[in-house]
């Protein structure tokens, strides 16, 4: 015992510092700010992937009419349109949710009620703006299936 | 006299007062991107169904070319910072984390180079109508 404690005293420097840890995901009741946070990260990662599509568009444009025609064929296919649709939804959400975060960064809107309202608003904004954007694209004949 | 190193003395006592750097970079890039994202969506609306000629004419316009370059490059910078946080949150083993962070940098750098070259080629190149 005395040996053990002497050994432990010699090794105290190597003991990991115990810092407070946030509770794990499962112990939380589902709430809208949590959904907003998850969607913010998910839409951010989706936009990361979407950046390849946008840079691909630019590269195809730079490569000339023949390559661009091929790009357009992919981009205007049902799968291509679905990707652009998802990308626009991610952009609208990340934009609204990002504004919510910028507001929070000033210290405003952090009461549970206001925070939840802001989160609900950014989700609804993304839904409505995306549907309106694509309804206008189809209505004007710019996009056809 | 103590044999404690400087690191031991400050360990666990909090920030060394430059921890907010990345946080500020994220906010500054996001503030720049707020209007530019709206502009980018407007641009997508404008060139939809205009084919090669329409897209070419759009990017050929110097103001559009400049705004497009800033939009895409700041987006790449912002998404590099964001993906870095995601990697640091989920990957804790040195090798996997290090490789992912490296890959994140390489991918973003490659996208940025492709963006600059493509915009320059359209803005100053010979293709088009």
PDB file of C-alpha atoms in Angstrom:
ATOM      1  CA  UNK A   1       0.000   0.000   0.000  1.00  0.00           C
ATOM      2  CA  UNK A   2       2.722   2.443   0.956  1.00  0.00           C
ATOM      3  CA  UNK A   3       4.605   1.419  -2.156  1.00  0.00           C
ATOM      4  CA  UNK A   4       1.549   1.961  -4.282  1.00  0.00           C
ATOM      5  CA  UNK A   5       0.850   5.427  -2.901  1.00  0.00           C
ATOM      6  CA  UNK A   6       4.489   6.411  -3.304  1.00  0.00           C
ATOM      7  CA  UNK A   7       4.300   5.228  -6.901  1.00  0.00           C
ATOM      8  CA  UNK A   8       1.075   7.127  -7.477  1.00  0.00           C
ATOM      9  CA  UNK A   9       2.581  10.297  -6.004  1.00  0.00           C
ATOM     10  CA  UNK A  10       5.485   9.991  -8.422  1.00  0.00           C
ATOM     11  CA  UNK A  11       3.089   9.636 -11.356  1.00  0.00           C
ATOM     12  CA  UNK A  12       0.625  12.430 -10.535  1.00  0.00           C
ATOM     13  CA  UNK A  13       1.950  14.530 -13.399  1.00  0.00           C
ATOM     14  CA  UNK A  14       0.827  11.914 -15.904  1.00  0.00           C
ATOM     15  CA  UNK A  15      -2.709  11.763 -14.555  1.00  0.00           C
ATOM     16  CA  UNK A  16      -5.102  13.226 -17.136  1.00  0.00           C
ATOM     17  CA  UNK A  17      -6.647  16.544 -16.148  1.00  0.00           C
ATOM     18  CA  UNK A  18     -10.315  15.976 -15.416  1.00  0.00           C
ATOM     19  CA  UNK A  19     -12.292  18.670 -17.178  1.00  0.00           C
ATOM     20  CA  UNK A  20     -16.081  18.986 -17.229  1.00  0.00           C
ATOM     21  CA  UNK A  21     -17.609  17.060 -20.118  1.00  0.00           C
ATOM     22  CA  UNK A  22     -20.860  17.794 -21.909  1.00  0.00           C
ATOM     23  CA  UNK A  23     -23.544  15.130 -21.473  1.00  0.00           C
ATOM     24  CA  UNK A  24     -23.839  12.714 -24.351  1.00  0.00           C
ATOM     25  CA  UNK A  25     -26.493  13.029 -27.055  1.00  0.00           C
ATOM     26  CA  UNK A  26     -28.844  10.323 -25.731  1.00  0.00           C
ATOM     27  CA  UNK A  27     -29.596  12.014 -22.403  1.00  0.00           C
ATOM     28  CA  UNK A  28     -31.146  15.052 -24.069  1.00  0.00           C
ATOM     29  CA  UNK A  29     -34.825  15.454 -24.774  1.00  0.00           C
ATOM     30  CA  UNK A  30     -35.354  16.243 -28.458  1.00  0.00           C
ATOM     31  CA  UNK A  31     -35.794  19.996 -28.963  1.00  0.00           C
ATOM     32  CA  UNK A  32     -35.766  22.372 -31.885  1.00  0.00           C
ATOM     33  CA  UNK A  33     -32.469  24.146 -31.163  1.00  0.00           C
ATOM     34  CA  UNK A  34     -30.868  20.693 -31.218  1.00  0.00           C
ATOM     35  CA  UNK A  35     -32.497  19.961 -34.584  1.00  0.00           C
ATOM     36  CA  UNK A  36     -31.343  23.375 -35.793  1.00  0.00           C
ATOM     37  CA  UNK A  37     -27.788  22.638 -34.711  1.00  0.00           C
ATOM     38  CA  UNK A  38     -27.745  19.209 -36.379  1.00  0.00           C
ATOM     39  CA  UNK A  39     -29.240  20.645 -39.581  1.00  0.00           C
ATOM     40  CA  UNK A  40     -26.675  23.471 -39.544  1.00  0.00           C
ATOM     41  CA  UNK A  41     -23.823  20.964 -39.510  1.00  0.00           C
ATOM     42  CA  UNK A  42     -25.520  18.631 -42.013  1.00  0.00           C
ATOM     43  CA  UNK A  43     -26.248  21.472 -44.441  1.00  0.00           C
ATOM     44  CA  UNK A  44     -22.665  22.707 -44.049  1.00  0.00           C
ATOM     45  CA  UNK A  45     -21.293  19.298 -44.991  1.00  0.00           C
ATOM     46  CA  UNK A  46     -23.799  19.120 -47.890  1.00  0.00           C
ATOM     47  CA  UNK A  47     -22.559  22.496 -49.133  1.00  0.00           C
ATOM     48  CA  UNK A  48     -18.979  21.181 -48.929  1.00  0.00           C
ATOM     49  CA  UNK A  49     -19.996  18.452 -51.372  1.00  0.00           C
ATOM     50  CA  UNK A  50     -22.013  20.981 -53.380  1.00  0.00           C
ATOM     51  CA  UNK A  51     -18.882  23.104 -53.828  1.00  0.00           C
ATOM     52  CA  UNK A  52     -17.574  20.344 -56.103  1.00  0.00           C
ATOM     53  CA  UNK A  53     -20.669  20.808 -58.311  1.00  0.00           C
ATOM     54  CA  UNK A  54     -20.202  24.581 -58.451  1.00  0.00           C
ATOM     55  CA  UNK A  55     -16.460  24.393 -59.202  1.00  0.00           C
ATOM     56  CA  UNK A  56     -17.274  21.613 -61.710  1.00  0.00           C
ATOM     57  CA  UNK A  57     -19.697  24.003 -63.414  1.00  0.00           C
ATOM     58  CA  UNK A  58     -16.973  26.677 -63.625  1.00  0.00           C
ATOM     59  CA  UNK A  59     -14.377  24.207 -64.903  1.00  0.00           C
ATOM     60  CA  UNK A  60     -16.815  22.923 -67.560  1.00  0.00           C
ATOM     61  CA  UNK A  61     -17.513  26.512 -68.636  1.00  0.00           C
ATOM     62  CA  UNK A  62     -13.774  27.176 -68.904  1.00  0.00           C
ATOM     63  CA  UNK A  63     -13.267  23.955 -70.891  1.00  0.00           C
ATOM     64  CA  UNK A  64     -15.493  25.209 -73.708  1.00  0.00           C
ATOM     65  CA  UNK A  65     -18.883  24.553 -75.363  1.00  0.00           C
ATOM     66  CA  UNK A  66     -18.437  20.808 -75.966  1.00  0.00           C
ATOM     67  CA  UNK A  67     -17.600  19.973 -72.342  1.00  0.00           C
ATOM     68  CA  UNK A  68     -20.244  22.417 -71.095  1.00  0.00           C
ATOM     69  CA  UNK A  69     -22.913  20.662 -73.186  1.00  0.00           C
ATOM     70  CA  UNK A  70     -22.012  17.404 -71.429  1.00  0.00           C
ATOM     71  CA  UNK A  71     -22.121  19.143 -68.050  1.00  0.00           C
ATOM     72  CA  UNK A  72     -25.566  20.585 -68.814  1.00  0.00           C
ATOM     73  CA  UNK A  73     -26.838  17.159 -69.799  1.00  0.00           C
ATOM     74  CA  UNK A  74     -25.889  15.841 -66.335  1.00  0.00           C
ATOM     75  CA  UNK A  75     -26.983  19.023 -64.520  1.00  0.00           C
ATOM     76  CA  UNK A  76     -30.452  19.068 -66.117  1.00  0.00           C
ATOM     77  CA  UNK A  77     -31.122  15.343 -65.677  1.00  0.00           C
ATOM     78  CA  UNK A  78     -33.609  14.391 -62.923  1.00  0.00           C
ATOM     79  CA  UNK A  79     -30.741  13.311 -60.645  1.00  0.00           C
ATOM     80  CA  UNK A  80     -28.826  16.507 -61.463  1.00  0.00           C
ATOM     81  CA  UNK A  81     -31.864  18.644 -60.657  1.00  0.00           C
ATOM     82  CA  UNK A  82     -32.341  16.752 -57.389  1.00  0.00           C
ATOM     83  CA  UNK A  83     -28.732  17.587 -56.443  1.00  0.00           C
ATOM     84  CA  UNK A  84     -29.229  21.294 -57.282  1.00  0.00           C
ATOM     85  CA  UNK A  85     -32.496  21.227 -55.333  1.00  0.00           C
ATOM     86  CA  UNK A  86     -30.753  19.767 -52.275  1.00  0.00           C
ATOM     87  CA  UNK A  87     -27.904  22.226 -52.664  1.00  0.00           C
ATOM     88  CA  UNK A  88     -30.285  25.204 -52.758  1.00  0.00           C
ATOM     89  CA  UNK A  89     -32.158  23.871 -49.697  1.00  0.00           C
ATOM     90  CA  UNK A  90     -28.843  23.491 -47.819  1.00  0.00           C
ATOM     91  CA  UNK A  91     -27.802  27.005 -48.865  1.00  0.00           C
ATOM     92  CA  UNK A  92     -31.110  28.573 -47.749  1.00  0.00           C
ATOM     93  CA  UNK A  93     -30.992  26.746 -44.408  1.00  0.00           C
ATOM     94  CA  UNK A  94     -27.310  27.385 -43.684  1.00  0.00           C
ATOM     95  CA  UNK A  95     -27.866  31.061 -44.563  1.00  0.00           C
ATOM     96  CA  UNK A  96     -30.843  31.499 -42.213  1.00  0.00           C
ATOM     97  CA  UNK A  97     -29.316  29.376 -39.490  1.00  0.00           C
ATOM     98  CA  UNK A  98     -26.013  31.210 -39.855  1.00  0.00           C
ATOM     99  CA  UNK A  99     -27.776  34.548 -39.335  1.00  0.00           C
ATOM    100  CA  UNK A 100     -29.341  33.025 -36.202  1.00  0.00           C
ATOM    101  CA  UNK A 101     -25.849  32.107 -34.977  1.00  0.00           C
ATOM    102  CA  UNK A 102     -24.485  35.589 -35.770  1.00  0.00           C
ATOM    103  CA  UNK A 103     -27.309  37.092 -33.727  1.00  0.00           C
ATOM    104  CA  UNK A 104     -26.564  34.714 -30.850  1.00  0.00           C
ATOM    105  CA  UNK A 105     -22.875  35.693 -31.065  1.00  0.00           C
ATOM    106  CA  UNK A 106     -23.845  39.247 -30.106  1.00  0.00           C
ATOM    107  CA  UNK A 107     -25.391  37.827 -26.931  1.00  0.00           C
ATOM    108  CA  UNK A 108     -28.966  38.459 -28.068  1.00  0.00           C
ATOM    109  CA  UNK A 109     -31.776  35.950 -28.494  1.00  0.00           C
ATOM    110  CA  UNK A 110     -30.339  33.361 -26.131  1.00  0.00           C
ATOM    111  CA  UNK A 111     -33.337  32.806 -23.860  1.00  0.00           C
ATOM    112  CA  UNK A 112     -34.713  29.269 -24.430  1.00  0.00           C
ATOM    113  CA  UNK A 113     -37.958  30.584 -25.898  1.00  0.00           C
ATOM    114  CA  UNK A 114     -36.361  33.053 -28.325  1.00  0.00           C
ATOM    115  CA  UNK A 115     -33.658  30.552 -29.287  1.00  0.00           C
ATOM    116  CA  UNK A 116     -36.329  27.970 -30.135  1.00  0.00           C
ATOM    117  CA  UNK A 117     -38.354  30.501 -32.124  1.00  0.00           C
ATOM    118  CA  UNK A 118     -35.285  31.539 -34.131  1.00  0.00           C
ATOM    119  CA  UNK A 119     -34.510  27.881 -34.867  1.00  0.00           C
ATOM    120  CA  UNK A 120     -38.074  27.139 -35.976  1.00  0.00           C
ATOM    121  CA  UNK A 121     -38.031  30.280 -38.133  1.00  0.00           C
ATOM    122  CA  UNK A 122     -34.803  29.327 -39.914  1.00  0.00           C
ATOM    123  CA  UNK A 123     -36.175  25.854 -40.712  1.00  0.00           C
ATOM    124  CA  UNK A 124     -39.408  27.313 -42.091  1.00  0.00           C
ATOM    125  CA  UNK A 125     -37.499  29.958 -44.026  1.00  0.00           C
ATOM    126  CA  UNK A 126     -35.422  27.241 -45.705  1.00  0.00           C
ATOM    127  CA  UNK A 127     -38.515  25.190 -46.616  1.00  0.00           C
ATOM    128  CA  UNK A 128     -40.489  28.148 -47.970  1.00  0.00           C
ATOM    129  CA  UNK A 129     -37.565  29.800 -49.799  1.00  0.00           C
ATOM    130  CA  UNK A 130     -36.502  26.517 -51.449  1.00  0.00           C
ATOM    131  CA  UNK A 131     -40.049  25.675 -52.582  1.00  0.00           C
ATOM    132  CA  UNK A 132     -40.595  29.248 -53.830  1.00  0.00           C
ATOM    133  CA  UNK A 133     -37.232  29.280 -55.672  1.00  0.00           C
ATOM    134  CA  UNK A 134     -38.013  26.036 -57.504  1.00  0.00           C
ATOM    135  CA  UNK A 135     -41.661  26.866 -58.097  1.00  0.00           C
ATOM    136  CA  UNK A 136     -40.472  30.080 -59.794  1.00  0.00           C
ATOM    137  CA  UNK A 137     -37.822  28.172 -61.798  1.00  0.00           C
ATOM    138  CA  UNK A 138     -40.462  25.721 -63.081  1.00  0.00           C
ATOM    139  CA  UNK A 139     -43.173  28.348 -63.553  1.00  0.00           C
ATOM    140  CA  UNK A 140     -40.900  30.548 -65.658  1.00  0.00           C
ATOM    141  CA  UNK A 141     -39.936  27.561 -67.808  1.00  0.00           C
ATOM    142  CA  UNK A 142     -36.245  27.969 -66.850  1.00  0.00           C
ATOM    143  CA  UNK A 143     -36.249  24.424 -65.543  1.00  0.00           C
ATOM    144  CA  UNK A 144     -38.213  21.554 -67.063  1.00  0.00           C
ATOM    145  CA  UNK A 145     -38.360  17.950 -65.995  1.00  0.00           C
TER     146      UNK A 145
ATOM    147  CA  UNK B   1      12.978  26.334  -6.016  1.00  0.00           C
ATOM    148  CA  UNK B   2      10.563  24.416  -8.201  1.00  0.00           C
ATOM    149  CA  UNK B   3      11.495  22.083 -11.020  1.00  0.00           C
ATOM    150  CA  UNK B   4       8.121  22.495 -12.685  1.00  0.00           C
ATOM    151  CA  UNK B   5       8.275  23.451 -16.335  1.00  0.00           C
ATOM    152  CA  UNK B   6       6.456  26.515 -17.677  1.00  0.00           C
ATOM    153  CA  UNK B   7       3.980  24.224 -19.435  1.00  0.00           C
ATOM    154  CA  UNK B   8       3.131  22.479 -16.178  1.00  0.00           C
ATOM    155  CA  UNK B   9       2.481  25.816 -14.484  1.00  0.00           C
ATOM    156  CA  UNK B  10      -0.059  26.965 -17.047  1.00  0.00           C
ATOM    157  CA  UNK B  11      -1.656  23.599 -17.860  1.00  0.00           C
ATOM    158  CA  UNK B  12      -5.403  23.648 -17.281  1.00  0.00           C
ATOM    159  CA  UNK B  13      -5.523  27.352 -16.494  1.00  0.00           C
ATOM    160  CA  UNK B  14      -7.336  28.308 -19.690  1.00  0.00           C
ATOM    161  CA  UNK B  15      -6.733  30.113 -22.951  1.00  0.00           C
ATOM    162  CA  UNK B  16      -3.358  31.502 -23.990  1.00  0.00           C
ATOM    163  CA  UNK B  17      -5.341  34.440 -25.478  1.00  0.00           C
ATOM    164  CA  UNK B  18      -5.163  33.508 -29.121  1.00  0.00           C
ATOM    165  CA  UNK B  19      -7.823  30.792 -29.051  1.00  0.00           C
ATOM    166  CA  UNK B  20     -10.470  33.041 -30.578  1.00  0.00           C
ATOM    167  CA  UNK B  21      -8.665  33.351 -33.924  1.00  0.00           C
ATOM    168  CA  UNK B  22     -10.527  30.595 -35.763  1.00  0.00           C
ATOM    169  CA  UNK B  23     -13.822  31.683 -34.196  1.00  0.00           C
ATOM    170  CA  UNK B  24     -13.340  35.201 -35.581  1.00  0.00           C
ATOM    171  CA  UNK B  25     -12.323  33.883 -39.021  1.00  0.00           C
ATOM    172  CA  UNK B  26     -15.533  31.837 -39.163  1.00  0.00           C
ATOM    173  CA  UNK B  27     -17.667  34.862 -38.282  1.00  0.00           C
ATOM    174  CA  UNK B  28     -15.913  37.257 -40.659  1.00  0.00           C
ATOM    175  CA  UNK B  29     -16.201  34.826 -43.582  1.00  0.00           C
ATOM    176  CA  UNK B  30     -19.851  34.105 -42.742  1.00  0.00           C
ATOM    177  CA  UNK B  31     -20.665  37.845 -42.636  1.00  0.00           C
ATOM    178  CA  UNK B  32     -19.089  38.253 -46.085  1.00  0.00           C
ATOM    179  CA  UNK B  33     -21.034  35.241 -47.357  1.00  0.00           C
ATOM    180  CA  UNK B  34     -24.482  36.457 -46.241  1.00  0.00           C
ATOM    181  CA  UNK B  35     -24.977  38.877 -49.176  1.00  0.00           C
ATOM    182  CA  UNK B  36     -22.826  36.792 -51.540  1.00  0.00           C
ATOM    183  CA  UNK B  37     -24.960  33.657 -51.028  1.00  0.00           C
ATOM    184  CA  UNK B  38     -28.042  35.641 -52.016  1.00  0.00           C
ATOM    185  CA  UNK B  39     -26.149  36.998 -55.025  1.00  0.00           C
ATOM    186  CA  UNK B  40     -25.026  33.464 -55.944  1.00  0.00           C
ATOM    187  CA  UNK B  41     -28.607  32.148 -55.846  1.00  0.00           C
ATOM    188  CA  UNK B  42     -29.662  35.109 -57.994  1.00  0.00           C
ATOM    189  CA  UNK B  43     -26.826  34.230 -60.403  1.00  0.00           C
ATOM    190  CA  UNK B  44     -28.024  30.626 -60.604  1.00  0.00           C
ATOM    191  CA  UNK B  45     -31.519  31.927 -61.393  1.00  0.00           C
ATOM    192  CA  UNK B  46     -30.104  34.244 -64.075  1.00  0.00           C
ATOM    193  CA  UNK B  47     -28.124  31.636 -65.989  1.00  0.00           C
ATOM    194  CA  UNK B  48     -30.689  28.826 -65.660  1.00  0.00           C
ATOM    195  CA  UNK B  49     -31.680  27.589 -69.129  1.00  0.00           C
ATOM    196  CA  UNK B  50     -29.383  30.061 -70.943  1.00  0.00           C
ATOM    197  CA  UNK B  51     -26.919  27.401 -72.103  1.00  0.00           C
ATOM    198  CA  UNK B  52     -23.230  27.916 -72.701  1.00  0.00           C
ATOM    199  CA  UNK B  53     -23.639  31.408 -74.171  1.00  0.00           C
ATOM    200  CA  UNK B  54     -25.644  32.691 -71.216  1.00  0.00           C
ATOM    201  CA  UNK B  55     -23.294  31.296 -68.591  1.00  0.00           C
ATOM    202  CA  UNK B  56     -20.259  32.494 -70.554  1.00  0.00           C
ATOM    203  CA  UNK B  57     -21.658  36.024 -70.898  1.00  0.00           C
ATOM    204  CA  UNK B  58     -22.480  36.069 -67.173  1.00  0.00           C
ATOM    205  CA  UNK B  59     -18.969  35.109 -66.043  1.00  0.00           C
ATOM    206  CA  UNK B  60     -17.379  37.264 -68.774  1.00  0.00           C
ATOM    207  CA  UNK B  61     -18.900  40.341 -67.109  1.00  0.00           C
ATOM    208  CA  UNK B  62     -16.055  41.740 -64.924  1.00  0.00           C
ATOM    209  CA  UNK B  63     -18.291  42.520 -61.929  1.00  0.00           C
ATOM    210  CA  UNK B  64     -19.844  39.054 -62.023  1.00  0.00           C
ATOM    211  CA  UNK B  65     -16.406  37.453 -62.460  1.00  0.00           C
ATOM    212  CA  UNK B  66     -15.078  39.337 -59.418  1.00  0.00           C
ATOM    213  CA  UNK B  67     -18.134  38.588 -57.253  1.00  0.00           C
ATOM    214  CA  UNK B  68     -18.092  34.943 -58.339  1.00  0.00           C
ATOM    215  CA  UNK B  69     -14.404  34.617 -57.447  1.00  0.00           C
ATOM    216  CA  UNK B  70     -14.973  36.150 -53.992  1.00  0.00           C
ATOM    217  CA  UNK B  71     -18.120  34.073 -53.399  1.00  0.00           C
ATOM    218  CA  UNK B  72     -16.531  30.734 -54.279  1.00  0.00           C
ATOM    219  CA  UNK B  73     -13.151  31.444 -52.650  1.00  0.00           C
ATOM    220  CA  UNK B  74     -14.622  32.729 -49.360  1.00  0.00           C
ATOM    221  CA  UNK B  75     -17.038  29.761 -49.407  1.00  0.00           C
ATOM    222  CA  UNK B  76     -14.095  27.373 -49.780  1.00  0.00           C
ATOM    223  CA  UNK B  77     -12.283  29.128 -46.927  1.00  0.00           C
ATOM    224  CA  UNK B  78     -15.399  28.987 -44.726  1.00  0.00           C
ATOM    225  CA  UNK B  79     -16.083  25.324 -45.512  1.00  0.00           C
ATOM    226  CA  UNK B  80     -12.446  24.445 -44.808  1.00  0.00           C
ATOM    227  CA  UNK B  81     -12.846  25.919 -41.313  1.00  0.00           C
ATOM    228  CA  UNK B  82     -16.205  24.168 -40.860  1.00  0.00           C
ATOM    229  CA  UNK B  83     -15.009  20.741 -41.975  1.00  0.00           C
ATOM    230  CA  UNK B  84     -11.992  21.171 -39.698  1.00  0.00           C
ATOM    231  CA  UNK B  85     -14.335  21.503 -36.717  1.00  0.00           C
ATOM    232  CA  UNK B  86     -16.333  18.442 -37.819  1.00  0.00           C
ATOM    233  CA  UNK B  87     -13.139  16.371 -38.144  1.00  0.00           C
ATOM    234  CA  UNK B  88     -11.834  17.551 -34.768  1.00  0.00           C
ATOM    235  CA  UNK B  89     -15.184  16.708 -33.168  1.00  0.00           C
ATOM    236  CA  UNK B  90     -15.416  13.130 -34.425  1.00  0.00           C
ATOM    237  CA  UNK B  91     -11.874  11.893 -35.074  1.00  0.00           C
ATOM    238  CA  UNK B  92      -9.541  11.566 -32.123  1.00  0.00           C
ATOM    239  CA  UNK B  93      -6.844   9.147 -33.259  1.00  0.00           C
ATOM    240  CA  UNK B  94      -3.752  11.019 -34.378  1.00  0.00           C
ATOM    241  CA  UNK B  95      -3.309   9.340 -37.765  1.00  0.00           C
ATOM    242  CA  UNK B  96      -6.920   9.414 -38.964  1.00  0.00           C
ATOM    243  CA  UNK B  97      -7.414  12.942 -37.678  1.00  0.00           C
ATOM    244  CA  UNK B  98      -4.156  14.177 -39.178  1.00  0.00           C
ATOM    245  CA  UNK B  99      -4.858  12.582 -42.557  1.00  0.00           C
ATOM    246  CA  UNK B 100      -8.404  13.981 -42.632  1.00  0.00           C
ATOM    247  CA  UNK B 101      -7.225  17.483 -41.773  1.00  0.00           C
ATOM    248  CA  UNK B 102      -4.536  17.204 -44.459  1.00  0.00           C
ATOM    249  CA  UNK B 103      -7.055  15.913 -47.008  1.00  0.00           C
ATOM    250  CA  UNK B 104      -9.472  18.712 -46.099  1.00  0.00           C
ATOM    251  CA  UNK B 105      -6.751  21.254 -46.801  1.00  0.00           C
ATOM    252  CA  UNK B 106      -5.665  19.624 -50.081  1.00  0.00           C
ATOM    253  CA  UNK B 107      -9.263  19.357 -51.368  1.00  0.00           C
ATOM    254  CA  UNK B 108     -10.029  22.990 -50.509  1.00  0.00           C
ATOM    255  CA  UNK B 109      -6.762  24.219 -52.004  1.00  0.00           C
ATOM    256  CA  UNK B 110      -7.432  22.243 -55.207  1.00  0.00           C
ATOM    257  CA  UNK B 111     -10.966  23.643 -55.474  1.00  0.00           C
ATOM    258  CA  UNK B 112      -9.624  27.175 -54.967  1.00  0.00           C
ATOM    259  CA  UNK B 113      -6.978  26.748 -57.685  1.00  0.00           C
ATOM    260  CA  UNK B 114      -9.569  25.285 -60.099  1.00  0.00           C
ATOM    261  CA  UNK B 115     -11.888  28.219 -59.350  1.00  0.00           C
ATOM    262  CA  UNK B 116      -9.263  30.878 -60.030  1.00  0.00           C
ATOM    263  CA  UNK B 117      -7.994  29.241 -63.241  1.00  0.00           C
ATOM    264  CA  UNK B 118     -11.534  28.627 -64.567  1.00  0.00           C
ATOM    265  CA  UNK B 119     -12.692  32.196 -63.938  1.00  0.00           C
ATOM    266  CA  UNK B 120      -9.515  33.626 -65.495  1.00  0.00           C
ATOM    267  CA  UNK B 121      -9.933  31.356 -68.535  1.00  0.00           C
ATOM    268  CA  UNK B 122     -13.514  32.496 -69.081  1.00  0.00           C
ATOM    269  CA  UNK B 123     -12.815  36.156 -68.320  1.00  0.00           C
ATOM    270  CA  UNK B 124      -9.724  36.431 -70.527  1.00  0.00           C
ATOM    271  CA  UNK B 125      -9.863  33.297 -72.689  1.00  0.00           C
ATOM    272  CA  UNK B 126     -10.747  32.893 -76.343  1.00  0.00           C
ATOM    273  CA  UNK B 127     -13.802  30.627 -76.164  1.00  0.00           C
ATOM    274  CA  UNK B 128     -17.287  31.951 -76.533  1.00  0.00           C
ATOM    275  CA  UNK B 129     -19.631  33.535 -78.996  1.00  0.00           C
TER     276      UNK B 129
END
